[in-house]
Amino acid sequence: MANAAPANTTNEVLAYDSLFINGEWRKPASQDTVVVTSASTGQIMGRMPVSTHADADAAVAAARRAFTDPTGWATWEPRQRARALRRLADELDARKDEMARRVSGQNGMPVSTSINFEAAVPAGVLRYYAALAEQLPVEETRPGVLRGTSLVHRTPLGVVAAIVPWNFPQTLTFFKLAPALAAGNTVVVKPSTETLLDFALLAQAVAAAGIPAGVINILSSGRGLGAYLVGHPGVDKISFTGSTAVGREIAGRAGQLLRPVTLELGGKSAAIILDDAELESNTEELFIASLLNNGQTCFASTRILAPRNRYTEVVEFYKALAEGSVVGDALDPATQIGPMVSAGHRDKVVSYIERGIADGATLVTGGPTSDHENGWFVRPTIFADVDNSSAIAQEEIFGPVLSIIAYEGDDEAIRIANDSEFGLGGTVWSTDAERAALIAKQVQTGTIGINHYLPDFAAPYGGVKSSGMGRELGPEGLAHYQQLHSIYI
């Protein structure tokens, strides 16, 4: 039934009864189901089967068989795997409109954003790693220092467990899946409970692309399933994107097992607006840097650092930006700010807004109430007169809430930017590219943009401090799914 579900262009409820394991649709071990709802309306969008530990065992076993097959995926020439990745990219392209609709319906991402990310990035990153796999040698000969030569051979790690979040579910899945597959690994994907219907569509694309059985296995959600995969004896590497708290638990368990792990965790990035920055001409880029996906973005620059001599101007700019944004149903092409992913997450964001007010910050616009009767909406909220030590400046809110913090001089801006346990993203805004680059290099973060922010496939992406460990994207991302084998000749 699952593989035959049609594209959902109406309000039809999508019902799936199977999981995609070992290249086929398999009945789950449990008859329990997960109800998936619309973030914009609260209405039921679909149902997915619950995945149990037994289902995870079956998925890991299928991935192991596919990996150890003497003529299987891991043994294919890189060019052969690259052709398969490009076929999968083509199949995803054929489903891109439905993919965008499903993601936006579930997690509240404005469909205009979903079209540019969830519907486009997976195919793009697959094609990037297909080309990279063809270009990079899997072995090299190095002249020895003591004697002879050394042959350094790169091999895949084995079975990868990819545990992905709900905010950019397909984009962040392929940050892991594309390099893992390009390197020759097999994968078990564990999505978030909030976004499952898009993974059923992904499974259809995998089957249509002719990816060998067991190379990609897709679970749904289930109690303790992520922790079970982290400790599973059949898993060789963990790749996780999610909260810092869960990331710490995974890192501890992986450390006990001496199992490789890549962690992309939370953020509380700073936007350093220099005294020569142009605001109006960068309106769209400033919006993307701080409010993309309703603020449900780990790299978002949610701490706005403004020079005191332009502080009022910056506050008024962000007030107008928030009040001028179209808030509405995620599936409306005109919407710029959609709902939060769930009622629980909306309540968490609202609690931070109430905390900011209680702690004495000035509420410029927005607030804890919503103008929408249905769905999980939060008005874009701007705080001024924020102390960088306050909760709204230090803790990840994951919603459309920005804190504007004053500074005097470039050195203080850098100090405030670095006064955070996180270090994932950030931005510097200036008309002087050389000055901006000098400041950017001093910010303790894994990535930072000048006059814009978007990760690029060719550059390593990841965080420092409590924002994670390891890197995704770029050649470095591929290297994280390979192990080195030195042969001394």
Short mmCIF file of C-alpha atoms in Angstrom, two decimals:
data_model
loop_
_atom_site.label_atom_id
_atom_site.label_comp_id
_atom_site.label_asym_id
_atom_site.label_seq_id
_atom_site.Cartn_x
_atom_site.Cartn_y
_atom_site.Cartn_z
CA MET A 1 0.00 0.00 0.00
CA ALA A 2 2.70 2.45 0.97
CA ASN A 3 4.55 2.38 -2.31
CA ALA A 4 1.34 2.99 -4.27
CA ALA A 5 0.19 6.10 -2.38
CA PRO A 6 -0.62 8.91 -4.85
CA ALA A 7 0.64 12.46 -4.81
CA ASN A 8 -1.49 14.35 -2.32
CA THR A 9 -2.70 17.52 -4.01
CA THR A 10 -5.92 17.72 -1.96
CA ASN A 11 -6.74 17.36 1.72
CA GLU A 12 -6.67 13.57 1.41
CA VAL A 13 -5.18 11.75 4.38
CA LEU A 14 -2.13 9.72 3.32
CA ALA A 15 -2.12 6.33 5.03
CA TYR A 16 0.97 4.10 4.92
CA ASP A 17 1.18 0.64 6.41
CA SER A 18 4.73 -0.45 5.52
CA LEU A 19 8.37 0.48 6.00
CA PHE A 20 11.03 0.63 3.29
CA ILE A 21 13.60 -1.98 4.29
CA ASN A 22 15.90 -4.06 2.05
CA GLY A 23 14.56 -2.46 -1.11
CA GLU A 24 10.94 -3.43 -0.50
CA TRP A 25 7.90 -2.38 1.46
CA ARG A 26 7.83 -4.48 4.61
CA LYS A 27 5.09 -4.83 7.19
CA PRO A 28 6.30 -3.47 10.54
CA ALA A 29 6.57 -5.58 13.66
CA SER A 30 3.92 -3.44 15.39
CA GLN A 31 0.43 -2.43 14.30
CA ASP A 32 0.72 0.92 16.08
CA THR A 33 0.65 4.06 13.95
CA VAL A 34 1.84 7.66 14.17
CA VAL A 35 -0.62 10.40 13.27
CA VAL A 36 0.97 13.25 11.27
CA THR A 37 -0.78 16.63 11.47
CA SER A 38 -0.63 19.92 9.63
CA ALA A 39 1.23 22.65 11.49
CA SER A 40 -0.96 25.28 9.82
CA THR A 41 -4.35 23.79 10.65
CA GLY A 42 -3.86 21.00 13.19
CA GLN A 43 -5.72 18.66 10.84
CA ILE A 44 -4.56 15.11 10.16
CA MET A 45 -2.35 14.81 7.06
CA GLY A 46 -1.46 11.15 7.27
CA ARG A 47 -0.56 8.06 9.24
CA MET A 48 2.65 6.09 9.38
CA PRO A 49 3.49 2.81 11.09
CA VAL A 50 5.55 2.91 14.26
CA SER A 51 9.04 1.41 13.95
CA THR A 52 10.11 -0.98 16.69
CA HIS A 53 13.51 -2.27 17.73
CA ALA A 54 12.75 -5.37 15.67
CA ASP A 55 12.26 -3.17 12.59
CA ALA A 56 15.56 -1.42 13.34
CA ASP A 57 17.25 -4.83 13.59
CA ALA A 58 15.85 -5.77 10.19
CA ALA A 59 17.00 -2.48 8.65
CA VAL A 60 20.52 -2.77 10.08
CA ALA A 61 20.75 -6.41 8.96
CA ALA A 62 19.67 -5.45 5.43
CA ALA A 63 22.25 -2.66 5.36
CA ARG A 64 24.94 -5.07 6.59
CA ARG A 65 24.12 -7.64 3.89
CA ALA A 66 24.24 -4.95 1.23
CA PHE A 67 27.57 -3.70 2.53
CA THR A 68 29.27 -7.11 2.78
CA ASP A 69 27.94 -8.38 -0.56
CA PRO A 70 31.17 -9.27 -2.44
CA THR A 71 29.78 -7.69 -5.62
CA GLY A 72 27.65 -5.07 -3.90
CA TRP A 73 27.54 -1.32 -3.38
CA ALA A 74 30.77 -1.02 -1.39
CA THR A 75 32.72 -2.79 -4.14
CA TRP A 76 31.35 -0.74 -7.02
CA GLU A 77 33.64 1.64 -8.83
CA PRO A 78 33.02 5.26 -7.80
CA ARG A 79 31.76 6.04 -11.30
CA GLN A 80 29.15 3.29 -11.03
CA ARG A 81 27.90 4.63 -7.69
CA ALA A 82 27.90 8.15 -9.14
CA ARG A 83 25.54 7.05 -11.90
CA ALA A 84 23.17 5.63 -9.29
CA LEU A 85 23.29 8.86 -7.26
CA ARG A 86 22.39 10.85 -10.36
CA ARG A 87 19.44 8.54 -11.05
CA LEU A 88 18.22 9.15 -7.52
CA ALA A 89 18.62 12.90 -8.05
CA ASP A 90 16.48 12.65 -11.20
CA GLU A 91 13.77 10.73 -9.33
CA LEU A 92 13.76 13.35 -6.56
CA ASP A 93 13.44 16.10 -9.16
CA ALA A 94 10.38 14.33 -10.55
CA ARG A 95 8.78 14.49 -7.09
CA LYS A 96 9.97 17.92 -5.99
CA ASP A 97 6.59 19.70 -5.94
CA GLU A 98 4.98 16.99 -3.85
CA MET A 99 8.03 16.86 -1.58
CA ALA A 100 7.82 20.59 -0.91
CA ARG A 101 4.09 20.34 -0.22
CA ARG A 102 4.50 17.45 2.24
CA VAL A 103 7.34 19.05 4.17
CA SER A 104 5.60 22.43 4.43
CA GLY A 105 2.33 20.85 5.47
CA GLN A 106 3.98 18.95 8.29
CA ASN A 107 6.55 21.33 9.80
CA GLY A 108 5.21 24.77 8.82
CA MET A 109 8.06 25.74 6.49
CA PRO A 110 6.74 28.32 3.99
CA VAL A 111 6.31 26.48 0.71
CA SER A 112 8.37 29.13 -1.09
CA THR A 113 11.26 28.12 1.18
CA SER A 114 10.55 24.41 0.86
CA ILE A 115 10.73 24.61 -2.94
CA ASN A 116 14.21 26.13 -2.72
CA PHE A 117 15.52 23.80 -0.01
CA GLU A 118 13.62 20.56 0.56
CA ALA A 119 12.74 20.13 -3.12
CA ALA A 120 16.08 21.23 -4.58
CA VAL A 121 18.99 20.66 -2.19
CA PRO A 122 18.79 16.83 -2.02
CA ALA A 123 19.22 16.43 -5.79
CA GLY A 124 21.88 19.12 -5.86
CA VAL A 125 23.99 17.60 -3.12
CA LEU A 126 23.66 14.14 -4.70
CA ARG A 127 25.03 15.48 -7.98
CA TYR A 128 27.83 17.28 -6.13
CA TYR A 129 29.00 14.10 -4.40
CA ALA A 130 28.55 12.04 -7.55
CA ALA A 131 31.02 14.34 -9.28
CA LEU A 132 33.34 14.40 -6.28
CA ALA A 133 33.40 10.61 -6.07
CA GLU A 134 34.52 10.46 -9.68
CA GLN A 135 37.21 13.10 -9.18
CA LEU A 136 38.87 12.13 -5.89
CA PRO A 137 41.21 9.11 -5.87
CA VAL A 138 40.45 6.36 -3.38
CA GLU A 139 44.13 5.68 -2.90
CA GLU A 140 47.45 7.46 -3.22
CA THR A 141 51.11 6.50 -3.04
CA ARG A 142 53.35 8.55 -0.76
CA PRO A 143 57.14 8.42 -0.64
CA GLY A 144 58.35 7.07 2.69
CA VAL A 145 60.53 9.00 5.13
CA LEU A 146 62.13 5.95 6.73
CA ARG A 147 62.03 3.56 3.78
CA GLY A 148 60.01 2.52 0.76
CA THR A 149 56.59 3.97 0.00
CA SER A 150 53.15 3.96 1.58
CA LEU A 151 49.87 3.22 -0.15
CA VAL A 152 47.03 5.12 1.58
CA HIS A 153 43.73 3.51 0.72
CA ARG A 154 40.30 5.00 1.56
CA THR A 155 37.50 2.55 2.27
CA PRO A 156 33.87 2.99 3.40
CA LEU A 157 33.10 2.64 7.10
CA GLY A 158 30.16 0.24 6.79
CA VAL A 159 26.61 0.75 8.07
CA VAL A 160 25.69 4.36 8.89
CA ALA A 161 22.77 5.34 11.10
CA ALA A 162 21.51 8.79 10.01
CA ILE A 163 19.27 10.40 12.64
CA VAL A 164 17.68 13.54 11.23
CA PRO A 165 15.49 16.38 12.57
CA TRP A 166 12.20 17.86 11.43
CA ASN A 167 13.19 21.43 10.55
CA PHE A 168 14.92 20.72 7.20
CA PRO A 169 14.22 16.98 7.02
CA GLN A 170 15.23 16.23 3.43
CA THR A 171 18.05 18.76 3.17
CA LEU A 172 19.72 17.51 6.34
CA THR A 173 19.13 13.86 5.42
CA PHE A 174 21.08 14.33 2.22
CA PHE A 175 23.89 16.19 3.97
CA LYS A 176 24.48 12.70 5.41
CA LEU A 177 23.10 10.34 2.82
CA ALA A 178 24.86 11.73 -0.26
CA PRO A 179 28.47 11.55 1.03
CA ALA A 180 27.82 8.27 2.86
CA LEU A 181 26.56 6.65 -0.34
CA ALA A 182 29.27 8.21 -2.50
CA ALA A 183 31.90 6.67 -0.20
CA GLY A 184 30.31 3.21 -0.51
CA ASN A 185 28.48 2.92 2.81
CA THR A 186 24.97 1.64 3.37
CA VAL A 187 22.51 3.62 5.47
CA VAL A 188 19.61 3.33 7.91
CA VAL A 189 17.66 6.60 8.07
CA LYS A 190 15.66 7.47 11.18
CA PRO A 191 13.42 10.56 10.66
CA SER A 192 11.73 12.71 13.27
CA THR A 193 8.15 12.00 14.36
CA GLU A 194 6.97 15.37 13.04
CA THR A 195 8.06 14.77 9.43
CA LEU A 196 7.40 11.26 8.16
CA LEU A 197 5.26 11.58 5.02
CA ASP A 198 8.13 13.09 3.04
CA PHE A 199 10.29 10.03 3.81
CA ALA A 200 7.67 7.75 2.29
CA LEU A 201 8.06 9.81 -0.88
CA LEU A 202 11.84 9.51 -0.61
CA ALA A 203 11.49 5.73 -0.41
CA GLN A 204 9.51 5.74 -3.64
CA ALA A 205 12.31 7.70 -5.31
CA VAL A 206 14.94 5.26 -4.01
CA ALA A 207 13.00 2.30 -5.43
CA ALA A 208 12.43 4.01 -8.77
CA ALA A 209 16.13 4.90 -9.07
CA GLY A 210 17.11 1.24 -8.81
CA ILE A 211 19.31 1.68 -5.73
CA PRO A 212 20.29 -1.88 -4.70
CA ALA A 213 18.31 -3.54 -1.93
CA GLY A 214 19.53 -2.70 1.56
CA VAL A 215 21.67 0.28 0.56
CA ILE A 216 19.07 2.76 1.86
CA ASN A 217 16.62 1.67 4.57
CA ILE A 218 14.06 4.07 6.03
CA LEU A 219 12.43 3.69 9.42
CA SER A 220 9.70 5.88 10.88
CA SER A 221 9.52 6.88 14.52
CA GLY A 222 9.37 4.75 17.63
CA ARG A 223 10.05 4.95 21.33
CA GLY A 224 13.78 4.98 22.04
CA LEU A 225 14.57 4.14 18.42
CA GLY A 226 17.35 6.70 18.02
CA ALA A 227 19.13 5.57 21.19
CA TYR A 228 18.74 1.96 20.09
CA LEU A 229 20.44 2.68 16.76
CA VAL A 230 23.26 4.60 18.46
CA GLY A 231 24.16 1.54 20.51
CA HIS A 232 23.33 -1.09 17.89
CA PRO A 233 26.20 -3.56 17.41
CA GLY A 234 25.58 -3.61 13.66
CA VAL A 235 26.09 0.14 13.19
CA ASP A 236 29.55 1.47 12.31
CA LYS A 237 28.94 5.24 12.38
CA ILE A 238 26.36 7.66 13.74
CA SER A 239 25.46 10.92 12.02
CA PHE A 240 23.06 13.08 14.01
CA THR A 241 21.51 16.50 13.62
CA GLY A 242 19.44 17.80 16.51
CA SER A 243 19.57 19.34 19.95
CA THR A 244 22.77 19.79 21.92
CA ALA A 245 21.31 17.88 24.89
CA VAL A 246 20.65 14.77 22.80
CA GLY A 247 23.95 15.23 20.98
CA ARG A 248 25.83 15.05 24.28
CA GLU A 249 24.10 11.75 25.10
CA ILE A 250 24.99 10.34 21.69
CA ALA A 251 28.59 11.50 22.01
CA GLY A 252 28.89 9.79 25.38
CA ARG A 253 27.52 6.51 24.11
CA ALA A 254 29.60 6.65 20.94
CA GLY A 255 32.67 7.35 23.04
CA GLN A 256 32.05 4.23 25.11
CA LEU A 257 31.72 2.20 21.92
CA LEU A 258 34.63 3.97 20.17
CA ARG A 259 32.21 4.51 17.30
CA PRO A 260 32.71 7.40 14.84
CA VAL A 261 30.10 10.12 15.19
CA THR A 262 29.26 13.38 13.44
CA LEU A 263 27.11 15.82 15.41
CA GLU A 264 25.46 18.98 14.04
CA LEU A 265 23.76 20.56 17.03
CA GLY A 266 22.19 23.79 18.23
CA GLY A 267 23.11 27.39 17.65
CA LYS A 268 22.63 30.94 18.87
CA SER A 269 24.45 32.81 16.15
CA ALA A 270 25.22 36.51 16.06
CA ALA A 271 24.62 38.98 13.25
CA ILE A 272 27.28 41.67 13.63
CA ILE A 273 25.97 44.81 11.96
CA LEU A 274 28.92 47.16 11.51
CA ASP A 275 28.54 50.93 11.57
CA ASP A 276 28.85 51.14 7.76
CA ALA A 277 26.32 48.38 6.96
CA GLU A 278 23.55 48.95 4.44
CA LEU A 279 20.27 47.61 5.79
CA GLU A 280 17.56 48.40 3.26
CA SER A 281 19.52 47.04 0.29
CA ASN A 282 20.11 43.80 2.21
CA THR A 283 16.57 43.31 3.49
CA GLU A 284 16.02 39.92 1.86
CA GLU A 285 19.40 38.57 2.94
CA LEU A 286 18.93 39.83 6.51
CA PHE A 287 15.55 38.10 6.63
CA ILE A 288 17.04 34.81 5.39
CA ALA A 289 19.93 34.99 7.85
CA SER A 290 17.69 35.38 10.90
CA LEU A 291 14.11 34.31 10.11
CA LEU A 292 14.42 31.57 7.49
CA ASN A 293 11.94 28.74 8.08
CA ASN A 294 10.11 30.72 10.77
CA GLY A 295 13.31 30.89 12.82
CA GLN A 296 13.30 27.09 13.06
CA THR A 297 16.85 27.05 11.73
CA CYS A 298 19.91 25.97 13.71
CA PHE A 299 22.29 28.48 12.09
CA ALA A 300 19.95 31.48 12.34
CA SER A 301 21.52 34.77 13.42
CA THR A 302 19.06 35.47 16.23
CA ARG A 303 21.34 37.76 18.25
CA ILE A 304 21.49 41.06 16.38
CA LEU A 305 24.56 43.07 17.43
CA ALA A 306 24.02 46.74 16.62
CA PRO A 307 26.44 49.68 17.04
CA ARG A 308 25.21 52.16 19.62
CA ASN A 309 25.40 55.06 17.17
CA ARG A 310 22.90 53.26 14.91
CA TYR A 311 20.99 51.30 17.53
CA THR A 312 17.61 53.01 17.11
CA GLU A 313 17.86 52.69 13.34
CA VAL A 314 18.60 48.97 13.58
CA VAL A 315 15.71 48.40 15.98
CA GLU A 316 13.31 50.25 13.67
CA PHE A 317 14.57 48.26 10.69
CA TYR A 318 13.92 44.91 12.36
CA LYS A 319 10.56 46.12 13.66
CA ALA A 320 9.52 46.92 10.10
CA LEU A 321 10.97 43.63 8.87
CA ALA A 322 8.91 41.64 11.37
CA GLU A 323 5.70 43.62 10.93
CA GLY A 324 6.02 43.57 7.13
CA SER A 325 6.42 39.79 6.91
CA VAL A 326 3.42 37.83 5.68
CA VAL A 327 2.35 35.35 8.36
CA GLY A 328 0.06 32.57 7.22
CA ASP A 329 -0.59 29.03 6.06
CA ALA A 330 2.66 27.33 5.09
CA LEU A 331 1.16 26.17 1.78
CA ASP A 332 0.28 29.71 0.66
CA PRO A 333 3.02 30.88 -1.75
CA ALA A 334 2.77 34.40 -0.31
CA THR A 335 3.61 33.27 3.24
CA GLN A 336 6.99 34.32 4.64
CA ILE A 337 6.48 33.19 8.24
CA GLY A 338 4.53 29.99 8.84
CA PRO A 339 3.60 28.18 12.03
CA MET A 340 5.79 26.36 14.50
CA VAL A 341 6.06 22.62 13.95
CA SER A 342 3.79 21.62 16.84
CA ALA A 343 1.70 22.92 19.70
CA GLY A 344 4.39 21.91 22.16
CA HIS A 345 7.08 23.77 20.29
CA ARG A 346 4.88 26.84 19.93
CA ASP A 347 4.37 26.84 23.69
CA LYS A 348 8.13 26.62 24.23
CA VAL A 349 8.75 29.64 21.97
CA VAL A 350 5.98 31.60 23.70
CA SER A 351 7.52 30.80 27.09
CA TYR A 352 10.79 32.38 25.94
CA ILE A 353 8.94 35.51 24.82
CA GLU A 354 7.30 35.73 28.23
CA ARG A 355 10.71 35.17 29.85
CA GLY A 356 12.23 38.01 27.82
CA ILE A 357 9.48 40.39 28.96
CA ALA A 358 9.87 39.28 32.59
CA ASP A 359 13.64 39.77 32.44
CA GLY A 360 13.23 43.40 31.40
CA ALA A 361 13.94 43.40 27.68
CA THR A 362 11.87 45.83 25.61
CA LEU A 363 9.23 44.12 23.48
CA VAL A 364 9.36 46.08 20.22
CA THR A 365 6.83 44.05 18.25
CA GLY A 366 5.21 40.64 18.30
CA GLY A 367 4.57 38.97 21.62
CA PRO A 368 3.16 35.81 23.14
CA THR A 369 -0.29 35.96 21.50
CA SER A 370 -1.23 34.94 17.95
CA ASP A 371 -3.71 36.30 15.43
CA HIS A 372 -4.50 32.78 14.15
CA GLU A 373 -7.24 30.58 15.59
CA ASN A 374 -5.85 27.39 14.04
CA GLY A 375 -2.33 26.08 13.73
CA TRP A 376 0.75 26.68 15.85
CA PHE A 377 1.57 30.30 15.04
CA VAL A 378 3.90 32.74 16.78
CA ARG A 379 4.12 36.37 15.66
CA PRO A 380 7.62 37.49 14.59
CA THR A 381 8.97 39.04 17.78
CA ILE A 382 11.72 41.63 18.26
CA PHE A 383 13.33 42.48 21.59
CA ALA A 384 15.51 45.54 22.19
CA ASP A 385 17.67 46.49 25.19
CA VAL A 386 18.70 42.86 25.57
CA ASP A 387 21.55 41.87 27.87
CA ASN A 388 23.70 39.22 26.25
CA SER A 389 23.66 37.19 29.48
CA SER A 390 19.87 36.86 29.47
CA ALA A 391 18.04 33.63 28.60
CA ILE A 392 16.68 34.95 25.30
CA ALA A 393 20.22 35.86 24.22
CA GLN A 394 21.94 32.68 25.41
CA GLU A 395 19.47 29.84 24.86
CA GLU A 396 18.29 28.47 21.53
CA ILE A 397 14.64 29.45 21.07
CA PHE A 398 14.15 27.99 17.58
CA GLY A 399 11.44 30.41 16.54
CA PRO A 400 10.93 33.89 15.05
CA VAL A 401 12.36 35.74 18.05
CA LEU A 402 15.29 38.15 17.64
CA SER A 403 17.27 39.93 20.37
CA ILE A 404 18.99 43.22 19.54
CA ILE A 405 22.12 43.87 21.61
CA ALA A 406 24.12 47.12 21.61
CA TYR A 407 27.91 47.29 21.32
CA GLU A 408 30.68 49.91 21.19
CA GLY A 409 33.42 49.23 18.65
CA ASP A 410 34.46 46.16 16.68
CA ASP A 411 36.31 44.52 19.56
CA GLU A 412 33.24 44.53 21.79
CA ALA A 413 31.10 43.17 18.94
CA ILE A 414 33.50 40.23 18.58
CA ARG A 415 33.55 39.67 22.34
CA ILE A 416 29.76 39.58 22.56
CA ALA A 417 29.49 37.31 19.51
CA ASN A 418 31.90 34.87 21.17
CA ASP A 419 30.16 35.07 24.55
CA SER A 420 28.00 32.03 23.82
CA GLU A 421 28.24 28.30 24.40
CA PHE A 422 27.32 27.80 20.74
CA GLY A 423 29.30 28.28 17.53
CA LEU A 424 27.49 27.11 14.41
CA GLY A 425 26.73 30.09 12.18
CA GLY A 426 26.87 33.87 12.15
CA THR A 427 27.01 36.86 9.86
CA VAL A 428 28.88 40.15 9.44
CA TRP A 429 27.24 43.07 7.60
CA SER A 430 29.40 45.80 6.11
CA THR A 431 30.21 47.65 2.91
CA ASP A 432 33.91 47.03 3.61
CA ALA A 433 34.62 43.43 2.59
CA GLU A 434 38.16 43.40 4.00
CA ARG A 435 37.06 44.72 7.40
CA ALA A 436 34.15 42.27 7.51
CA ALA A 437 36.41 39.32 6.67
CA LEU A 438 38.88 40.33 9.41
CA ILE A 439 36.06 40.35 11.97
CA ALA A 440 34.54 37.12 10.63
CA LYS A 441 37.82 35.29 11.18
CA GLN A 442 37.76 36.24 14.87
CA VAL A 443 34.28 34.87 15.58
CA GLN A 444 34.41 31.44 17.23
CA THR A 445 32.10 29.56 14.92
CA GLY A 446 32.20 26.78 12.37
CA THR A 447 30.64 28.89 9.60
CA ILE A 448 29.96 32.56 9.02
CA GLY A 449 28.66 34.67 6.14
CA ILE A 450 29.44 38.18 4.98
CA ASN A 451 26.35 40.12 3.87
CA HIS A 452 24.42 36.85 3.53
CA TYR A 453 24.29 33.36 4.95
CA LEU A 454 23.67 30.03 3.23
CA PRO A 455 25.82 26.89 3.44
CA ASP A 456 27.54 25.86 0.21
CA PHE A 457 27.93 22.25 -0.94
CA ALA A 458 31.66 22.72 -1.57
CA ALA A 459 32.60 24.03 1.90
CA PRO A 460 32.62 22.13 5.21
CA TYR A 461 29.60 22.84 7.40
CA GLY A 462 29.39 22.23 11.15
CA GLY A 463 29.90 23.76 14.56
CA VAL A 464 32.34 24.31 17.40
CA LYS A 465 31.78 24.37 21.15
CA SER A 466 28.25 23.13 21.97
CA SER A 467 27.23 23.27 18.32
CA GLY A 468 28.73 19.90 17.50
CA MET A 469 31.71 18.02 16.17
CA GLY A 470 32.73 16.89 12.72
CA ARG A 471 31.81 18.43 9.39
CA GLU A 472 29.28 17.85 6.64
CA LEU A 473 29.50 18.95 2.98
CA GLY A 474 32.62 19.54 0.92
CA PRO A 475 35.37 16.95 0.49
CA GLU A 476 35.63 16.97 4.29
CA GLY A 477 32.09 15.62 4.49
CA LEU A 478 33.03 12.69 2.27
CA ALA A 479 36.13 11.98 4.38
CA HIS A 480 33.92 11.55 7.47
CA TYR A 481 32.42 8.45 5.83
CA GLN A 482 35.76 6.86 4.95
CA GLN A 483 38.45 5.13 6.94
CA LEU A 484 42.15 5.17 6.07
CA HIS A 485 44.09 2.00 5.37
CA SER A 486 47.88 2.40 5.11
CA ILE A 487 49.95 -0.22 3.35
CA TYR A 488 53.72 0.10 3.84
CA ILE A 489 55.67 -1.07 0.79
#
